[in-house]
Coordinates of C-alpha atoms in Angstrom, one line a residue:
M1 CA 0.4 0.3 0.0
V2 CA 1.5 3.2 -1.5
V3 CA 1.2 6.3 1.0
D4 CA 0.1 9.8 -0.4
P5 CA 2.1 12.5 0.4
N6 CA -0.4 14.4 1.2
D7 CA -2.3 12.5 3.3
V8 CA -0.1 12.2 5.8
V9 CA 0.3 16.1 6.9
P10 CA -3.4 16.7 8.2
F11 CA -3.0 13.3 9.7
F12 CA -0.1 14.6 11.7
D13 CA -2.2 17.8 12.5
W14 CA -4.3 15.7 13.6
L15 CA -2.7 13.6 15.7
L16 CA -0.8 16.9 17.0
G17 CA -4.6 18.5 17.8
W18 CA -5.6 15.2 19.6
T19 CA -2.9 14.8 22.1
G20 CA -1.7 18.1 22.6
G21 CA -2.8 19.0 25.5
L22 CA -1.6 15.5 27.0
A23 CA 1.9 16.0 25.9
Q24 CA 2.3 19.5 26.9
W25 CA 1.5 17.9 30.1
L26 CA 3.9 14.8 30.1
L27 CA 6.2 17.3 29.5
I28 CA 5.8 19.4 32.2
I29 CA 5.7 15.9 34.3
F30 CA 8.9 15.1 32.6
C31 CA 10.6 18.3 33.6
V32 CA 9.4 17.9 37.1
A33 CA 10.3 14.1 37.6
V34 CA 14.2 15.7 36.3
G35 CA 13.9 17.9 38.4
V36 CA 13.2 16.0 41.7
S37 CA 15.6 13.3 40.2
A38 CA 18.8 17.1 40.2
F39 CA 17.2 17.4 44.4
G40 CA 17.3 14.3 44.9
W41 CA 21.3 14.3 43.6
L42 CA 22.3 17.2 45.5
V43 CA 20.5 15.7 48.7
A44 CA 23.3 12.7 48.3
A45 CA 26.2 15.0 46.8
V46 CA 26.1 16.8 50.3
R47 CA 25.5 13.4 52.1
H48 CA 28.6 11.3 50.0
G49 CA 30.0 13.2 47.6
P50 CA 29.5 14.5 43.9
I51 CA 30.8 10.7 42.1
A52 CA 28.7 8.5 44.9
A53 CA 25.2 10.9 44.4
F54 CA 25.5 9.8 40.6
R55 CA 26.4 6.3 41.8
I56 CA 23.0 6.2 43.9
T57 CA 21.1 8.6 41.5
W58 CA 21.7 6.2 38.8
H59 CA 21.2 3.4 40.9
V60 CA 18.0 4.5 42.3
L61 CA 16.4 4.6 38.4
A62 CA 18.0 1.5 37.3
N63 CA 16.2 -0.7 40.6
A64 CA 12.6 1.6 40.2
A65 CA 12.9 0.8 36.2
I66 CA 14.3 -2.9 37.0
D67 CA 10.8 -3.1 39.5
L68 CA 8.0 -1.6 36.6
T69 CA 9.0 -3.7 33.9
H70 CA 8.6 -7.0 35.7
I71 CA 5.1 -5.8 36.8
S72 CA 3.7 -9.8 38.2
P73 CA -0.5 -9.4 36.6
R74 CA -1.3 -13.0 39.0
R75 CA 0.5 -10.8 42.4
V76 CA -1.3 -7.4 41.1
W77 CA -4.0 -8.9 40.6
A78 CA -3.4 -10.8 44.6
L79 CA -3.1 -7.1 46.0
A80 CA -6.3 -5.8 43.9
Y81 CA -8.3 -8.5 45.5
L82 CA -7.1 -7.5 48.6
A83 CA -8.1 -4.2 48.1
I84 CA -11.8 -5.3 47.2
Q85 CA -12.2 -7.1 50.4
E86 CA -10.3 -4.5 52.5
S87 CA -13.9 -2.3 51.2
I88 CA -16.1 -4.7 51.6
R89 CA -15.2 -4.5 54.8
R90 CA -15.2 -0.5 55.1
R91 CA -19.0 -1.3 54.4
V92 CA -18.5 0.3 50.9
V93 CA -22.3 -1.1 50.5
V94 CA -23.4 1.8 52.9
V95 CA -23.0 4.5 50.1
F96 CA -25.4 2.0 47.3
A97 CA -27.8 2.4 49.9
I98 CA -27.6 6.2 50.3
F99 CA -27.8 6.5 46.7
I100 CA -31.3 4.3 46.5
V101 CA -32.4 6.7 49.5
I102 CA -31.7 9.6 47.3
L103 CA -34.2 7.5 44.5
L104 CA -37.2 6.7 46.7
F105 CA -37.4 10.5 48.2
A106 CA -36.4 11.9 45.0
G107 CA -39.7 11.6 43.1
W108 CA -41.2 14.6 45.9
Y109 CA -38.6 17.2 44.9
L110 CA -38.2 16.9 41.9
D111 CA -40.5 19.6 39.4
Q112 CA -42.1 17.3 36.9
A113 CA -42.9 21.0 36.3
S114 CA -39.7 22.8 34.6
I115 CA -39.6 23.7 31.5
D116 CA -37.2 21.1 31.0
P117 CA -38.0 18.3 33.5
A118 CA -35.7 15.2 30.8
R119 CA -32.2 18.0 32.0
L120 CA -33.2 18.4 36.1
Y121 CA -34.0 14.7 35.9
L122 CA -30.3 13.9 34.3
D123 CA -29.0 16.1 36.2
F124 CA -29.6 14.9 39.8
V125 CA -28.8 11.7 38.6
L126 CA -25.7 12.5 37.4
T127 CA -24.6 14.9 39.9
A128 CA -25.5 13.0 42.5
T129 CA -23.9 9.3 41.1
S130 CA -20.9 12.3 40.9
Y131 CA -20.5 13.3 44.6
L132 CA -21.0 9.6 46.2
V133 CA -18.8 7.7 43.8
L134 CA -15.5 10.6 44.1
L135 CA -16.3 11.2 47.7
L136 CA -16.3 7.0 48.6
S137 CA -13.6 6.6 46.1
L138 CA -11.2 9.5 48.0
F139 CA -11.7 7.9 50.9
L140 CA -11.4 3.7 50.5
S141 CA -7.8 5.5 48.4
S142 CA -7.1 7.2 50.8
Q143 CA -7.7 5.7 53.9
S144 CA -6.2 2.4 52.7
L145 CA -1.6 2.6 53.0
P146 CA -2.0 4.9 56.1
A147 CA -4.5 2.2 58.1
D148 CA -2.2 -0.6 56.8
F149 CA 0.9 1.2 58.3
K150 CA -1.4 2.0 61.9
S151 CA -2.1 -1.5 62.1
H152 CA 1.2 -3.3 61.1
T153 CA -0.5 -5.1 57.9
I154 CA 1.1 -4.6 55.6
Y155 CA 4.6 -5.8 56.8
T156 CA 2.5 -8.8 56.4
V157 CA 2.6 -7.8 53.2
V158 CA 6.2 -6.5 52.6
T159 CA 7.7 -10.6 53.4
K160 CA 6.4 -12.0 50.8
P161 CA 7.8 -11.8 47.2
V162 CA 5.7 -8.2 46.4
R163 CA 7.3 -5.1 44.8
A164 CA 6.6 -2.3 45.7
S165 CA 5.2 -1.4 42.3
E166 CA 2.8 -4.1 42.8
V167 CA 1.6 -3.0 45.9
V168 CA 0.2 0.5 45.1
L169 CA -0.9 -0.4 41.6
G170 CA -3.0 -3.5 43.1
R171 CA -4.5 -0.9 44.9
I172 CA -5.2 1.7 42.2
V173 CA -6.8 -1.5 40.5
G174 CA -8.5 -2.8 43.1
F175 CA -9.6 0.1 44.5
T176 CA -11.1 1.2 40.4
A177 CA -13.6 -2.3 40.5
V178 CA -15.6 -1.2 43.2
A179 CA -15.6 1.7 42.2
S180 CA -16.5 0.6 38.2
I181 CA -18.8 -2.2 39.9
L182 CA -20.7 0.9 41.8
L183 CA -20.9 2.5 38.7
V184 CA -22.6 -0.4 36.8
A185 CA -25.9 -0.6 39.2
M186 CA -26.3 2.7 39.9
G187 CA -25.9 3.6 36.4
A188 CA -28.8 1.5 35.2
I189 CA -30.9 2.2 38.5
S190 CA -31.0 5.7 37.6
Y191 CA -31.8 4.8 33.9
V192 CA -35.1 2.9 34.7
F193 CA -35.1 6.1 37.5
V194 CA -35.2 8.3 34.8
Q195 CA -37.4 6.2 32.3
R196 CA -39.2 6.0 34.4
G197 CA -39.8 9.4 35.9
L198 CA -40.7 10.7 33.1
A199 CA -43.1 8.6 31.4
H200 CA -46.5 9.5 30.6
S201 CA -49.2 10.8 27.9
H202 CA -52.3 12.9 28.3
T203 CA -56.1 12.6 27.2
L204 CA -57.8 13.9 24.3
S205 CA -62.0 13.8 23.7
S206 CA -63.5 15.5 21.1
E207 CA -64.8 17.8 23.2
D208 CA -61.4 19.4 24.1
L209 CA -61.0 20.5 20.3
Q210 CA -63.4 23.6 18.9
P211 CA -62.8 25.2 15.4
V212 CA -60.3 27.2 14.5
E213 CA -61.6 30.6 14.9
G214 CA -61.6 32.1 11.1
A215 CA -61.4 29.4 9.9
V216 CA -63.5 29.6 5.9
A217 CA -66.6 26.7 6.7
V218 CA -66.2 25.8 3.8
G219 CA -65.7 21.3 4.3
P220 CA -64.6 20.5 7.6
A221 CA -62.5 22.6 9.9
T222 CA -59.2 22.6 11.5
L223 CA -59.5 22.1 15.3
Q224 CA -58.0 23.3 18.0
G225 CA -57.4 22.0 22.2
R226 CA -55.3 21.0 24.4
T227 CA -54.5 17.6 26.4
G228 CA -55.2 16.8 29.5
I229 CA -53.0 17.7 32.4
T230 CA -50.0 15.5 32.9
N231 CA -47.2 15.1 35.1
Q232 CA -48.5 19.5 36.4
H233 CA -48.4 20.5 32.2
R234 CA -50.7 19.7 28.6
H235 CA -50.3 20.0 25.4
K236 CA -51.9 22.3 22.4
V237 CA -53.1 20.2 19.7
F238 CA -54.4 21.1 16.1
V239 CA -56.5 18.4 13.8
S240 CA -56.4 19.1 10.2
P241 CA -59.1 18.2 7.8
A242 CA -59.1 15.3 5.7
A243 CA -58.6 16.8 2.3
E244 CA -58.1 14.4 -1.3
G245 CA -56.1 11.8 -1.0
R246 CA -55.3 12.5 2.7
K247 CA -56.3 11.6 6.3
E248 CA -57.7 13.5 8.9
Q249 CA -53.7 14.9 10.2
G250 CA -53.0 16.0 14.0
R251 CA -50.0 17.8 15.4
V252 CA -48.8 18.2 18.7
Q253 CA -47.5 21.6 19.9
I254 CA -44.1 21.0 22.1
E255 CA -44.0 21.8 25.6
Q256 CA -41.7 20.3 28.2
R257 CA -38.6 20.0 24.8
H258 CA -41.0 16.6 24.5
T259 CA -44.3 15.4 21.8
H260 CA -47.1 13.3 21.5
E261 CA -48.0 11.1 18.5
L262 CA -51.4 11.7 17.9
T263 CA -53.5 9.0 16.5
I264 CA -56.8 9.3 15.0
H265 CA -59.4 6.3 15.4
E266 CA -62.8 6.4 13.7
E267 CA -65.3 3.6 14.3
D268 CA -69.0 3.3 13.8
G269 CA -69.0 7.5 13.1
K270 CA -67.8 8.3 16.4
K271 CA -63.5 9.5 17.0
T272 CA -61.1 9.0 19.7
Y273 CA -57.8 10.0 19.7
E274 CA -54.9 8.7 21.7
L275 CA -51.4 10.2 22.4
G276 CA -48.4 7.9 22.6
P277 CA -45.6 8.3 24.6
A278 CA -43.7 11.2 25.1
E279 CA -41.2 11.7 22.3
G280 CA -38.1 14.1 22.2
M281 CA -37.6 13.7 26.5
L282 CA -34.4 12.0 26.7
T283 CA -32.3 12.8 23.0
A284 CA -29.2 12.0 22.0
R285 CA -28.7 15.0 19.1
V286 CA -25.3 15.1 17.0
P287 CA -24.9 19.3 15.9
L288 CA -23.3 20.5 12.7
Y289 CA -22.1 23.8 13.8
G290 CA -21.2 26.4 11.5
K291 CA -19.0 29.7 11.8
I292 CA -20.7 33.1 12.8
A293 CA -20.2 36.8 11.4
F294 CA -22.3 40.0 12.4
L295 CA -23.7 42.2 10.6
D296 CA -24.0 46.4 12.8
P297 CA -27.3 48.1 12.3
K298 CA -26.3 49.9 8.9
G299 CA -25.8 46.2 7.2
Q300 CA -21.8 46.5 7.3
P301 CA -20.1 44.1 8.7
T302 CA -18.9 43.5 11.9
E303 CA -16.4 41.9 14.5
K304 CA -18.9 41.2 16.7
G305 CA -22.6 42.1 18.0
V306 CA -23.6 45.3 20.1
N307 CA -23.0 44.6 23.7
V308 CA -25.9 45.8 26.1
G309 CA -23.6 46.0 29.6
D310 CA -24.0 41.9 30.7
E311 CA -21.0 41.1 32.1
W312 CA -21.1 37.8 30.6
T313 CA -19.0 38.5 27.4
Y314 CA -19.7 35.5 25.8
R315 CA -23.0 36.7 23.8
S316 CA -23.1 39.0 21.1
Y317 CA -26.2 41.1 20.6
I318 CA -27.6 41.8 17.4
P319 CA -30.5 44.7 18.2
G320 CA -34.5 44.5 16.4
G321 CA -35.4 46.5 13.6
T322 CA -32.8 47.3 12.1
E323 CA -30.9 45.4 9.5
A324 CA -28.1 43.9 12.3
A325 CA -27.8 40.4 11.2
A326 CA -26.3 37.2 13.0
I327 CA -24.9 34.6 10.3
W328 CA -23.5 30.5 10.0
T329 CA -22.2 29.4 7.4
F330 CA -23.0 25.8 7.6
D331 CA -20.4 23.5 5.3
G332 CA -21.0 19.5 4.4
V333 CA -24.4 20.2 4.1
T334 CA -25.6 17.9 1.2
E335 CA -29.7 16.1 0.6
E336 CA -28.7 13.0 1.3
Q337 CA -28.3 14.4 5.0
F338 CA -30.7 16.2 4.8
P339 CA -33.7 15.2 2.7
N340 CA -36.6 16.6 4.5
G341 CA -34.8 20.7 4.8
L342 CA -32.4 22.4 7.2
P343 CA -33.5 21.7 10.6
I344 CA -33.0 24.2 13.1
E345 CA -32.2 24.5 16.8
M346 CA -31.5 27.9 18.3
T347 CA -30.8 28.6 21.9
L348 CA -30.7 32.3 22.0
G349 CA -30.6 35.4 24.9
V350 CA -33.4 37.9 24.3
F351 CA -32.7 41.1 26.1
R352 CA -35.8 43.4 26.0
T353 CA -35.9 46.9 26.6
Y354 CA -38.7 47.5 27.4
K355 CA -41.5 44.1 29.0
G356 CA -44.4 44.4 27.1
N357 CA -46.8 41.5 26.7
I358 CA -43.2 38.6 28.9
E359 CA -45.9 35.8 28.2
K360 CA -45.5 36.1 24.6
G361 CA -41.5 35.8 22.6
V362 CA -39.7 38.2 20.2
P363 CA -40.1 37.9 17.1
G364 CA -36.8 37.4 14.8
T365 CA -36.9 35.8 10.9
L366 CA -35.1 33.6 9.6
W367 CA -32.8 34.1 6.1
V368 CA -31.0 32.0 3.5
R369 CA -28.7 33.2 0.6
N370 CA -25.7 31.6 -1.7
P371 CA -22.3 31.5 0.0
K372 CA -21.0 32.8 -2.9
A373 CA -23.2 34.8 -4.3
D374 CA -23.0 38.5 -5.7
K375 CA -23.3 39.9 -2.8
S376 CA -24.1 43.7 -3.8
K377 CA -26.9 42.7 -6.0
E378 CA -28.4 39.0 -4.4
K379 CA -29.8 39.6 -1.8
P380 CA -31.2 37.1 1.2
V381 CA -34.6 35.8 1.2
Q382 CA -36.9 35.3 4.3
A383 CA -37.5 31.7 4.7
R384 CA -39.1 31.2 8.4
V385 CA -40.9 33.5 11.1
F386 CA -40.7 32.8 14.7
E387 CA -41.0 33.7 18.8
S388 CA -37.9 33.5 20.7
K389 CA -38.1 33.6 24.5
E390 CA -34.9 33.7 27.0
F391 CA -32.7 30.9 26.6
V392 CA -35.7 27.8 24.9
T393 CA -34.5 25.7 22.7
D394 CA -36.3 26.8 19.8
T395 CA -36.9 24.3 16.4
Q396 CA -37.5 25.8 13.3
T397 CA -37.6 23.2 9.4
I398 CA -36.5 25.2 6.7
P399 CA -38.6 22.9 3.9
R400 CA -36.5 22.2 0.2
K401 CA -38.9 24.2 -1.3
F402 CA -40.8 27.2 0.8
L403 CA -42.7 30.9 -0.7
G404 CA -40.2 32.9 0.5
T405 CA -41.5 36.4 1.1
D406 CA -40.7 38.0 -2.7
G407 CA -43.6 35.9 -3.9
K408 CA -41.7 33.1 -5.3
M409 CA -41.5 29.2 -5.1
H410 CA -37.3 28.4 -4.2
D411 CA -35.6 25.7 -4.0
L412 CA -32.9 25.2 -1.1
F413 CA -30.5 23.1 -2.8
K414 CA -30.9 24.7 -6.2
E415 CA -30.4 28.1 -5.1
F416 CA -29.3 28.5 -1.9
V417 CA -26.9 25.1 -1.2
N418 CA -22.9 25.6 -3.0
D419 CA -20.2 22.8 -3.0
G420 CA -22.4 22.0 0.5
K421 CA -22.1 25.3 1.8
V422 CA -25.3 27.5 3.2
E423 CA -25.8 30.8 4.8
V424 CA -28.6 31.7 7.5
W425 CA -29.4 34.5 8.1
L426 CA -30.9 35.7 12.2
Q427 CA -32.3 38.8 12.6
C428 CA -34.7 40.7 15.1
A429 CA -37.5 41.6 14.5
A430 CA -38.9 43.5 17.5
P431 CA -37.5 47.9 17.3
A432 CA -35.9 48.1 21.0
Q433 CA -35.6 44.4 21.5
Y434 CA -32.0 42.9 20.9
F435 CA -31.3 38.8 20.3
G436 CA -28.2 37.6 23.1
V437 CA -25.9 34.7 20.2
A438 CA -22.7 33.0 19.8
K439 CA -21.6 30.3 17.3
A440 CA -23.0 27.3 19.4
D441 CA -26.4 28.8 20.0
M442 CA -27.7 28.4 15.9
Y443 CA -27.3 24.6 14.2
L444 CA -28.3 21.9 12.2
R445 CA -29.3 18.8 14.0
A446 CA -28.2 16.0 11.7
K447 CA -29.5 13.0 13.2
N448 CA -30.3 11.4 17.0
A449 CA -27.9 9.2 18.4
S450 CA -28.6 6.4 20.8
F451 CA -29.9 8.2 24.1
A452 CA -29.1 4.6 26.3
W453 CA -25.5 4.5 24.7
N454 CA -24.9 8.9 25.5
F455 CA -26.0 7.7 29.2
I456 CA -23.4 5.3 29.0
K457 CA -20.5 7.4 28.5
G458 CA -21.9 9.9 30.7
Y459 CA -21.4 7.0 33.2
W460 CA -17.8 6.8 31.6
G461 CA -16.7 10.5 31.9
I462 CA -17.3 9.6 36.0
W463 CA -15.6 7.1 35.6
L464 CA -12.2 8.6 34.2
Q465 CA -13.3 11.5 37.3
T466 CA -13.2 8.3 39.5
L467 CA -9.2 6.7 38.1
L468 CA -7.9 10.2 38.4
I469 CA -8.9 10.6 42.4
I470 CA -8.2 6.9 43.2
S471 CA -4.5 8.1 41.5
L472 CA -4.0 10.9 43.1
G473 CA -5.9 9.1 46.7
V474 CA -3.0 6.4 46.7
F475 CA -0.9 8.4 45.6
F476 CA -0.2 10.7 48.9
S477 CA -1.3 8.1 50.9
T478 CA 2.4 6.8 50.5
F479 CA 4.3 8.9 52.2
L480 CA 1.2 11.1 54.3
S481 CA -0.8 10.5 57.8
G482 CA -4.8 9.7 56.4
P483 CA -6.3 12.6 57.6
V484 CA -3.1 14.4 55.9
A485 CA -3.6 11.8 52.8
M486 CA -6.9 12.9 52.9
I487 CA -7.3 16.8 53.3
A488 CA -4.4 16.7 50.5
T489 CA -5.9 13.9 48.1
L490 CA -10.0 16.7 48.4
G491 CA -7.1 19.7 47.5
A492 CA -6.1 18.2 44.7
L493 CA -10.2 17.6 43.3
V494 CA -10.9 21.2 44.6
G495 CA -7.8 22.5 43.2
G496 CA -8.5 20.4 39.7
F497 CA -11.8 21.6 39.4
F498 CA -10.9 25.0 39.5
N499 CA -8.4 23.6 37.2
D500 CA -9.3 26.4 34.1
F501 CA -9.6 29.7 37.2
M502 CA -5.7 29.2 38.5
Y503 CA -5.7 29.2 34.5
R504 CA -6.9 32.9 33.9
L505 CA -5.7 33.6 37.1
A506 CA -1.8 32.8 36.7
T507 CA -1.8 34.2 33.1
Q508 CA -3.7 37.7 33.5
Q509 CA -7.0 37.0 31.6
T510 CA -8.8 37.6 34.9
Y511 CA -10.3 41.7 36.1
G512 CA -8.7 42.4 39.0
G513 CA -4.8 40.8 38.4
G514 CA -2.7 38.8 40.6
P515 CA -4.4 36.4 43.7
F516 CA -2.7 38.8 45.7
E517 CA -3.8 42.0 44.0
S518 CA -7.4 40.9 43.6
L519 CA -7.3 40.0 47.4
Y520 CA -6.1 43.7 48.7
R521 CA -8.8 44.9 46.2
L522 CA -11.3 42.6 47.6
L523 CA -10.2 44.5 51.1
T524 CA -9.9 47.6 49.9
Q525 CA -12.9 47.6 47.7
Q526 CA -11.6 48.8 45.2
N527 CA -13.3 48.5 40.8
V528 CA -11.1 45.6 39.3
T529 CA -11.3 47.2 35.7
S530 CA -9.5 50.4 37.4
E531 CA -5.2 50.8 37.5
L532 CA -4.2 50.3 41.1
P533 CA -2.8 54.0 42.5
P534 CA 0.7 53.9 42.1
G535 CA 2.9 53.2 45.4
L536 CA 4.6 51.0 47.8
T537 CA 1.4 48.8 48.6
S538 CA 0.7 48.4 44.8
T539 CA 4.6 47.5 44.2
V540 CA 4.5 44.8 46.9
V541 CA 1.4 43.1 45.9
K542 CA 2.5 43.0 42.2
T543 CA 6.0 41.8 43.7
L544 CA 4.0 38.4 44.8
D545 CA 2.1 37.9 42.1
Q546 CA 4.5 37.2 40.4
P547 CA 5.8 33.6 42.3
A548 CA 1.8 33.2 42.9
Q549 CA 0.4 33.0 39.5
S550 CA 4.7 30.5 38.2
C551 CA 3.5 28.2 41.4
L552 CA -0.9 28.4 40.0
W553 CA 0.1 28.3 36.9
L554 CA 2.6 25.1 37.7
L555 CA -0.7 23.5 39.6
A556 CA -3.3 23.7 36.8
N557 CA -1.1 22.3 34.6
I558 CA 0.0 19.3 36.4
L559 CA -3.9 18.8 38.3
P560 CA -6.2 17.0 35.7
D561 CA -9.1 19.5 35.1
F562 CA -12.0 17.4 36.5
G563 CA -14.6 19.1 35.0
H564 CA -13.7 18.8 31.6
Y565 CA -13.7 15.0 31.9
S566 CA -17.5 15.1 32.9
F567 CA -19.9 14.9 30.6
S568 CA -23.4 15.3 32.0
E569 CA -23.6 18.4 30.2
F570 CA -23.4 17.3 26.7
V571 CA -26.3 14.2 28.3
A572 CA -28.5 16.8 30.3
S573 CA -28.6 18.9 27.2
G574 CA -29.5 16.7 25.0
F575 CA -26.4 16.7 23.0
N576 CA -24.8 13.5 21.8
I577 CA -21.1 13.0 23.1
P578 CA -18.5 13.1 20.5
G579 CA -16.3 9.7 19.9
D580 CA -12.8 11.5 19.7
T581 CA -13.8 14.0 22.8
L582 CA -14.5 10.8 24.4
L583 CA -11.2 9.0 23.5
T584 CA -8.8 12.1 24.6
F585 CA -9.9 12.0 27.5
T586 CA -9.4 8.8 28.2
C587 CA -6.2 9.2 27.0
R588 CA -5.7 12.0 28.6
A589 CA -6.6 10.3 32.1
F590 CA -5.0 7.1 31.4
G591 CA -2.2 9.6 30.8
F592 CA -2.2 11.3 34.2
V593 CA -2.4 8.2 36.2
L594 CA 0.7 5.9 34.6
P595 CA 3.2 9.2 36.4
A596 CA 1.0 9.4 39.0
F597 CA 1.6 5.6 40.0
V598 CA 5.7 6.4 39.2
A599 CA 5.2 8.9 41.7
A600 CA 3.4 6.5 44.4
Y601 CA 6.0 3.8 43.5
L602 CA 8.8 6.0 44.1
C603 CA 7.3 7.2 47.9
L604 CA 6.6 3.9 48.6
K605 CA 10.3 2.8 48.1
N606 CA 12.3 4.9 49.2
R607 CA 9.5 5.1 52.9
E608 CA 10.7 3.5 56.2
I609 CA 8.4 0.5 56.6
A610 CA 9.4 0.0 59.7
K611 CA 11.0 1.5 61.8

């Protein structure tokens, strides 16, 4: 097989992008290891001389390499089995019992009238599982070795033909196995809990339907009505009359991010209406994102929209009643992938300068244009008019053929899609109102993946977090006492969740300066955006910030970012977890476990077990 050189470059670009974070982290760990080895040589040089220090350092590293390459899987499993038995003796099943009790009472407190009950249920089960399993893993991993030292049980182990590396690895494998069994059981019960908690239907009778006002009475009129109340909500229903070649059809309006299939039965001239189970609540949407650009109120290109004074600058705002627009350019749009048109989903911010009828949404319009059209001659064509509410997901479909505001019928793929690319424009139609948008606020719903498989991937993220905390706990327990090891592991866990904030604070990407400057501003109640007044205090604060920021940068690059290993937001929001994202963080997790295991081995190897 001959490899085309032109195909090799993109692959290596992808590989570097995929492993970039892991490679940087391993490089930092390598530099730390070199620094620790140099410090060990310096200590040995003071005690035994420079030449002898080289021999001692080489001897330690060589023995470590031999130990790590001669690990026996049989002995590791035997030690892992002992760790599992120890976990059972510590009554690990109590955590499982607590989880069951929480689920039994959860139904009383979860508000089914929520605007998105599926998100509420999924957030609850994933968060409860994560907290319980992480706390259990923290306790088991940080207390195991110190307890063995205290009870002298470790003496029985070290007198056997086992290596220190096997003791460490056996603990990690054993505690991970316990956590894995718990996660499997919790995940299965959580899945059933969510399915049963959200399962429901509605009743609908002929008496609930009335003719639409203003309908032309040249035959059967369109009927509308509401279903019965179930789970503290109901749906609007529209029934279209029978036409030539078409039976009577019903449509159930989306409510609480789901709908129901309406089936109409007729027997002996009497009609009955049957609604099926909820559809669209538990999904795993596969989005196709595009690139975003903006037009200012005069219709001229601009870098971003209007700032309405929101401190969170994630979204830019486009004013209504003007030529301002947000323009998404989508690539990879084909007739095979979207045979029925473009299914667009939007989650927009709405900023009102006056309230008006707050129960009614703010009107907006969607336009389409060929991205390679002559912009001076061909204007976009309006395809849809809609109403948007604050951060409520709205689904709009631009059909393959539609009637534009110019009175002409347009063909989506023949006129507007060019080489798989299409432009979709968003405008706010209400004067003095604003739409807040970001790149990810509009996407094309390419397809639906399996929710069950996506749910499993969400629990895989919890498993990765558990593996990381077990590795940290075992590492700290090799050289610290039980309570101190637990505090250190807990500190690493909390620091990992604030990893991104520490990095931004270390690199001066936050308002208020470094940690000492921010503390000084907080104590003196100074504005975070203004410069500190010149003087001795400002000089001292900024001088102290320099080493503090270096330490924060080092911690942010060493500690795993626990927040990024959680895929709960994907599952709860109804988005599919991409396979490359899952694979990337799995590799990063194991890349972290490896140096943590080596460091734990070296600490245990050089610890005086018998004093």
